[in-house]
Structure formats: structure tokens, C-alpha cells
mmCIF file of C-alpha atoms in Angstrom:
data_model
loop_
_atom_site.group_PDB
_atom_site.id
_atom_site.type_symbol
_atom_site.label_atom_id
_atom_site.label_comp_id
_atom_site.label_asym_id
_atom_site.label_seq_id
_atom_site.Cartn_x
_atom_site.Cartn_y
_atom_site.Cartn_z
ATOM 1 C CA MET A 1137 58.478 44.178 59.622
ATOM 2 C CA TYR A 1138 56.433 45.891 62.151
ATOM 3 C CA CYS A 1139 57.258 47.548 64.682
ATOM 4 C CA PRO A 1140 56.077 49.788 68.030
ATOM 5 C CA ILE A 1141 56.960 53.559 67.334
ATOM 6 C CA MET A 1142 56.997 56.171 70.204
ATOM 7 C CA GLU A 1143 57.386 59.703 68.612
ATOM 8 C CA SER A 1144 57.363 62.829 70.158
ATOM 9 C CA LEU A 1145 57.694 66.652 69.550
ATOM 10 C CA VAL A 1146 60.512 67.792 71.935
ATOM 11 C CA ASP A 1147 63.579 70.899 71.799
ATOM 12 C CA ASP A 1148 66.490 70.672 70.189
ATOM 13 C CA ILE A 1149 67.763 66.740 71.548
ATOM 14 C CA GLU A 1150 72.352 68.233 71.725
ATOM 15 C CA GLU A 1151 71.430 70.987 73.857
ATOM 16 C CA TYR A 1152 70.596 67.749 76.004
ATOM 17 C CA GLU A 1153 74.343 66.810 76.193
ATOM 18 C CA LEU A 1154 74.431 69.811 78.701
ATOM 19 C CA ASP A 1155 71.234 69.562 80.777
ATOM 20 C CA LEU A 1156 73.315 66.227 82.175
ATOM 21 C CA GLU A 1157 76.112 67.577 83.778
ATOM 22 C CA ILE A 1158 73.184 69.437 85.480
ATOM 23 C CA SER A 1159 72.657 68.467 89.276
ATOM 24 C CA CYS A 1160 71.127 69.370 92.084
ATOM 25 C CA THR A 1161 72.285 70.178 95.909
ATOM 26 C CA CYS A 1162 68.369 69.688 97.469
ATOM 27 C CA ILE A 1163 68.579 67.521 101.019
ATOM 28 C CA GLY A 1164 66.144 65.423 100.765
ATOM 29 C CA SER A 1165 64.025 65.733 97.955
ATOM 30 C CA CYS A 1166 63.512 68.220 96.011
ATOM 31 C CA GLY A 1167 61.460 71.764 95.065
ATOM 32 C CA ARG A 1168 60.603 74.023 93.613
ATOM 33 C CA ASP A 1169 63.626 75.525 93.908
ATOM 34 C CA CYS A 1170 65.695 72.574 92.629
ATOM 35 C CA GLU A 1171 68.433 72.842 90.053
ATOM 36 C CA CYS A 1172 66.928 70.325 88.023
ATOM 37 C CA TYR A 1173 63.415 71.039 89.056
ATOM 38 C CA ASN A 1174 64.020 74.870 86.888
ATOM 39 C CA ARG A 1175 65.352 72.834 83.911
ATOM 40 C CA TYR A 1176 62.470 72.207 82.829
ATOM 41 C CA GLY A 1177 59.415 71.385 85.889
ATOM 42 C CA PHE A 1178 59.470 67.687 87.194
ATOM 43 C CA ALA A 1179 57.303 64.707 85.393
ATOM 44 C CA TYR A 1180 55.977 63.012 88.672
ATOM 45 C CA SER A 1181 53.839 63.871 91.514
ATOM 46 C CA GLU A 1182 55.057 63.978 94.865
ATOM 47 C CA THR A 1183 53.909 60.660 94.566
ATOM 48 C CA GLY A 1184 56.347 59.045 91.836
ATOM 49 C CA LYS A 1185 53.072 59.692 89.540
ATOM 50 C CA ILE A 1186 53.213 61.503 85.702
ATOM 51 C CA ILE A 1187 51.441 64.782 86.947
ATOM 52 C CA GLU A 1188 47.837 65.450 85.097
ATOM 53 C CA ASN A 1189 48.882 68.206 83.269
ATOM 54 C CA PHE A 1190 52.649 66.720 81.745
ATOM 55 C CA ASN A 1191 53.308 68.827 79.406
ATOM 56 C CA ASP A 1192 54.852 66.145 76.146
ATOM 57 C CA THR A 1193 56.684 68.265 74.483
ATOM 58 C CA LYS A 1194 59.414 68.742 77.544
ATOM 59 C CA PRO A 1195 62.450 66.429 78.162
ATOM 60 C CA ILE A 1196 61.794 64.243 80.865
ATOM 61 C CA PHE A 1197 65.031 64.558 83.138
ATOM 62 C CA GLU A 1198 65.371 62.671 86.016
ATOM 63 C CA CYS A 1199 68.057 63.707 89.084
ATOM 64 C CA ASN A 1200 71.158 61.924 88.512
ATOM 65 C CA ASN A 1201 73.792 60.402 90.335
ATOM 66 C CA ASN A 1202 75.738 63.712 90.514
ATOM 67 C CA CYS A 1203 72.687 64.745 92.631
ATOM 68 C CA SER A 1204 72.717 65.171 96.364
ATOM 69 C CA CYS A 1205 69.190 63.635 97.015
ATOM 70 C CA THR A 1206 68.049 61.456 98.626
ATOM 71 C CA VAL A 1207 66.813 57.528 97.100
ATOM 72 C CA GLU A 1208 63.808 59.256 98.472
ATOM 73 C CA CYS A 1209 63.393 62.617 95.929
ATOM 74 C CA TYR A 1210 60.106 62.343 93.786
ATOM 75 C CA ASN A 1211 62.389 63.417 89.912
ATOM 76 C CA ARG A 1212 63.460 59.397 90.791
ATOM 77 C CA VAL A 1213 61.168 57.038 89.638
ATOM 78 C CA VAL A 1214 61.739 55.159 86.419
ATOM 79 C CA GLN A 1215 65.497 53.909 88.285
ATOM 80 C CA LYS A 1216 64.695 52.957 91.401
ATOM 81 C CA GLY A 1217 62.730 50.237 89.577
ATOM 82 C CA SER A 1218 58.867 48.888 89.114
ATOM 83 C CA LYS A 1219 56.111 47.292 92.397
ATOM 84 C CA CYS A 1220 53.538 46.575 90.201
ATOM 85 C CA LYS A 1221 52.977 43.330 90.469
ATOM 86 C CA ILE A 1222 51.600 41.771 86.831
ATOM 87 C CA SER A 1223 51.963 38.070 85.044
ATOM 88 C CA ILE A 1224 52.332 37.254 82.039
ATOM 89 C CA ARG A 1225 49.800 35.324 80.079
ATOM 90 C CA LYS A 1226 47.994 33.436 77.398
ATOM 91 C CA THR A 1227 46.279 35.141 74.541
ATOM 92 C CA ILE A 1228 43.029 34.659 72.425
ATOM 93 C CA ASN A 1229 44.693 35.491 69.400
ATOM 94 C CA LYS A 1230 48.131 37.346 70.102
ATOM 95 C CA GLY A 1231 50.462 35.236 72.044
ATOM 96 C CA LEU A 1232 51.616 36.263 75.161
ATOM 97 C CA GLY A 1233 50.000 39.313 77.070
ATOM 98 C CA VAL A 1234 51.029 41.958 80.198
ATOM 99 C CA PHE A 1235 48.059 41.713 83.252
ATOM 100 C CA ALA A 1236 47.235 43.131 85.806
ATOM 101 C CA GLU A 1237 48.093 41.328 89.041
ATOM 102 C CA GLU A 1238 46.822 44.094 91.168
ATOM 103 C CA ASN A 1239 44.757 47.624 91.639
ATOM 104 C CA ILE A 1240 46.992 49.909 89.182
ATOM 105 C CA GLU A 1241 46.128 53.745 89.390
ATOM 106 C CA LYS A 1242 46.736 56.006 87.062
ATOM 107 C CA GLY A 1243 49.559 57.438 86.736
ATOM 108 C CA GLU A 1244 51.812 55.128 88.295
ATOM 109 C CA PHE A 1245 55.573 53.262 86.231
ATOM 110 C CA ILE A 1246 54.972 50.343 85.081
ATOM 111 C CA GLY A 1247 58.370 48.979 84.351
ATOM 112 C CA ILE A 1248 60.498 49.624 81.048
ATOM 113 C CA TYR A 1249 61.712 48.488 78.389
ATOM 114 C CA ALA A 1250 64.296 46.330 77.825
ATOM 115 C CA GLY A 1251 66.639 45.084 75.784
ATOM 116 C CA VAL A 1252 69.717 45.596 72.964
ATOM 117 C CA ILE A 1253 70.495 49.692 70.987
ATOM 118 C CA VAL A 1254 70.761 48.407 67.450
ATOM 119 C CA ASP A 1255 70.722 49.896 64.442
ATOM 120 C CA ASN A 1256 67.803 51.820 62.896
ATOM 121 C CA ASN A 1257 66.893 50.092 60.203
ATOM 122 C CA CYS A 1258 67.507 46.601 62.067
ATOM 123 C CA GLU A 1259 64.239 45.065 61.914
ATOM 124 C CA GLY A 1260 63.045 41.848 64.588
ATOM 125 C CA PRO A 1261 59.620 40.464 66.309
ATOM 126 C CA TYR A 1262 60.243 42.454 69.516
ATOM 127 C CA VAL A 1263 62.267 45.908 68.350
ATOM 128 C CA PHE A 1264 60.884 49.528 69.508
ATOM 129 C CA LEU A 1265 61.516 52.272 68.100
ATOM 130 C CA ILE A 1266 62.192 55.949 69.160
ATOM 131 C CA ARG A 1267 61.520 58.763 67.690
ATOM 132 C CA GLU A 1268 61.984 62.378 69.206
ATOM 133 C CA ASN A 1269 61.137 65.221 65.950
ATOM 134 C CA THR A 1270 62.435 68.467 66.360
ATOM 135 C CA PRO A 1271 62.853 71.870 64.052
ATOM 136 C CA LEU A 1272 65.503 71.218 62.834
ATOM 137 C CA LYS A 1273 66.322 66.937 62.285
ATOM 138 C CA THR A 1274 64.653 64.108 64.416
ATOM 139 C CA TYR A 1275 66.893 61.513 65.886
ATOM 140 C CA THR A 1276 65.693 57.275 66.454
ATOM 141 C CA THR A 1277 66.940 54.720 68.956
ATOM 142 C CA ALA A 1278 66.323 51.570 68.869
ATOM 143 C CA PHE A 1279 65.356 48.305 71.310
ATOM 144 C CA ASP A 1280 66.248 44.908 70.838
ATOM 145 C CA ALA A 1281 64.527 43.049 73.120
ATOM 146 C CA GLN A 1282 64.761 39.658 71.456
ATOM 147 C CA TYR A 1283 67.365 37.723 72.929
ATOM 148 C CA SER A 1284 67.461 40.287 76.467
ATOM 149 C CA GLY A 1285 64.264 41.760 77.305
ATOM 150 C CA ASN A 1286 62.270 41.749 80.178
ATOM 151 C CA PHE A 1287 58.157 41.777 80.429
ATOM 152 C CA SER A 1288 57.668 44.476 78.184
ATOM 153 C CA ARG A 1289 57.826 43.378 75.778
ATOM 154 C CA PHE A 1290 54.697 40.950 75.746
ATOM 155 C CA ILE A 1291 52.789 43.452 75.991
ATOM 156 C CA ASN A 1292 50.344 43.859 73.524
ATOM 157 C CA HIS A 1293 48.430 46.653 71.596
ATOM 158 C CA GLY A 1294 45.361 48.565 72.196
ATOM 159 C CA CYS A 1295 43.232 51.350 70.028
ATOM 160 C CA ASN A 1296 41.535 51.763 74.458
ATOM 161 C CA PRO A 1297 44.955 51.458 75.642
ATOM 162 C CA ASN A 1298 45.196 51.547 79.462
ATOM 163 C CA LEU A 1299 49.763 52.207 78.421
ATOM 164 C CA GLN A 1300 51.679 55.675 77.900
ATOM 165 C CA ALA A 1301 55.565 54.848 76.717
ATOM 166 C CA LEU A 1302 57.433 57.938 77.267
ATOM 167 C CA ALA A 1303 61.365 58.713 76.942
ATOM 168 C CA ILE A 1304 62.867 59.155 80.339
ATOM 169 C CA ARG A 1305 66.494 60.159 80.356
ATOM 170 C CA VAL A 1306 68.264 59.038 83.885
ATOM 171 C CA ASN A 1307 72.095 59.819 83.842
ATOM 172 C CA HIS A 1308 72.567 59.452 79.702
ATOM 173 C CA ILE A 1309 71.115 61.847 76.637
ATOM 174 C CA ILE A 1310 69.768 58.034 75.040
ATOM 175 C CA PRO A 1311 66.024 58.157 76.313
ATOM 176 C CA THR A 1312 64.615 54.557 77.967
ATOM 177 C CA VAL A 1313 61.707 54.437 77.108
ATOM 178 C CA ALA A 1314 58.987 53.739 80.237
ATOM 179 C CA PHE A 1315 55.883 53.003 80.360
ATOM 180 C CA PHE A 1316 52.551 54.624 83.130
ATOM 181 C CA SER A 1317 49.175 53.652 83.120
ATOM 182 C CA ILE A 1318 46.997 56.950 81.467
ATOM 183 C CA LYS A 1319 43.365 55.384 83.192
ATOM 184 C CA PRO A 1320 42.926 53.630 86.545
ATOM 185 C CA ILE A 1321 43.438 49.584 85.940
ATOM 186 C CA ALA A 1322 41.567 46.797 87.421
ATOM 187 C CA LYS A 1323 43.304 43.398 88.732
ATOM 188 C CA GLY A 1324 43.213 41.220 85.808
ATOM 189 C CA LYS A 1325 43.274 43.160 82.667
ATOM 190 C CA GLU A 1326 45.586 43.349 80.168
ATOM 191 C CA LEU A 1327 48.164 45.905 79.459
ATOM 192 C CA THR A 1328 47.907 47.662 76.317
ATOM 193 C CA PHE A 1329 50.057 51.018 74.234
ATOM 194 C CA GLU A 1330 48.972 52.736 71.418
ATOM 195 C CA TYR A 1331 52.081 50.801 69.183
ATOM 196 C CA ARG A 1332 51.271 53.727 65.805
ATOM 197 C CA LYS A 1333 48.687 56.461 66.033
ATOM 198 C CA TYR A 1334 49.061 57.053 61.911
ATOM 199 C CA SER A 1335 49.387 53.045 60.274
ATOM 200 C CA ASN A 1336 47.681 50.409 59.009
ATOM 201 C CA GLU A 1337 49.609 47.526 58.281
ATOM 202 C CA GLN A 1338 48.686 44.609 60.893
ATOM 203 C CA GLN A 1339 44.981 43.058 61.627
ATOM 204 C CA CYS A 1340 43.949 43.791 65.330
ATOM 205 C CA PHE A 1341 42.090 41.910 67.893
ATOM 206 C CA CYS A 1342 42.651 44.236 70.637
ATOM 207 C CA GLY A 1343 38.252 43.132 72.047
ATOM 208 C CA SER A 1344 37.806 47.101 72.640
ATOM 209 C CA LYS A 1345 34.779 48.355 72.167
ATOM 210 C CA LYS A 1346 36.768 51.030 70.001
ATOM 211 C CA CYS A 1347 38.449 48.660 68.042
ATOM 212 C CA LYS A 1348 39.763 50.193 65.091
ATOM 213 C CA GLY A 1349 40.409 47.113 62.563
ATOM 214 C CA THR A 1350 43.941 47.547 61.992
ATOM 215 C CA PHE A 1351 46.603 49.193 63.838
#
């Protein structure tokens, strides 16, 4: 069964357990003297968007429940949910798809891939795999959105995508799959992300001028 796979090269995940014990004592929003910032830096700008020069080999930890900063802290993005307006519509040759109902700026948080955690070998139409490759081991987390998913399970593949999927950690070592825009998206455009970088298992109908024919 074909399923999307998000792969990344990261530091040793076993050390992340210790990172979950770190919390900040910031008042209001966090700054560069924040304990959380001093771990890996922040992936977000002060407006809550993924920063331009974000190093995706570093893990993303949002401020957690033990932090003293307020909910308005710009290192609390995924945990507050998305405010983007989207719709689900029928597409040609691709089944259902997700579309922007307003203009979306580059770097905006779109939503999470909701689902239940399942065995890494589980198969199904809405299984999403995260593979985090460390120097010594590959850690895999599988989510199945067939019965407990949200709109994101209908986001189609695109060879010239306008979204990226990132692993975000909020209060737990298990990552959350979060989608962010990688370019401005006009109202009415379909939202897509690249299911796999290196694969040719399925015919592609994305319609992009950069379509590879398969994915």
C-alpha cells in the first residue's frame, strides 16, 4: 500500500527525552535568553511563521505546559491550532482535495495530520509515516487517519508542492506532523505536499508544469 513518508536527518532522538524536561521562566513571550531557545533555537518568527533560514536537521520543540510564558508566546504555534480557512472539494482524477479559502502567506501553519498511532508496518489509505534518521538508528512513527483523521488526510501529492510537512514536538517525545506553506498560496488554489522524494510507484495527476509523471 502506498503512503506518504516524511524523512529527515536529525540528532539522536534518545536525547530528546531530556529536552522535554526543560521549561522556561520567561514572562510574556520568549526571547533569545530563553531556556527553550538555547536548546535548538526557534523555528518560528515573531509572527508565528516558519523562519526563512530554518535548519530542518534540528528538532522543533515548542514551549510546553511547564513553561511560564503566555499562550501568546511565538514558540507556541501548532499547539494553538490553525486559523487558515480551507475547504474540501472533489478534484479531477484525484478524489477529494483541500483548497485555500483565503490567501495564505508563506510560512503559515496550515494544520496537523490527525490520526491514531499504529504499528510501523500498518497499511491503509490514510497511513502517514515519519522517518527520523539519526547517525545510529532510524526512528519511525506511523499515523492512521482513516477513522479519526481531519481535513489533512485529503491533501494530495504535488510535484511542485506549496506545503511542507514537519515533525513538531509539543509536550511529548512523539512528534506531531504539521503542515506549513512554503510559498504564498492564492485563494482557490489546491494545497499539496510531496508524498515522497524518491519514488515512482503511482501515476501522478497533480497537473503541475513540473509534474514527474509518477510519485
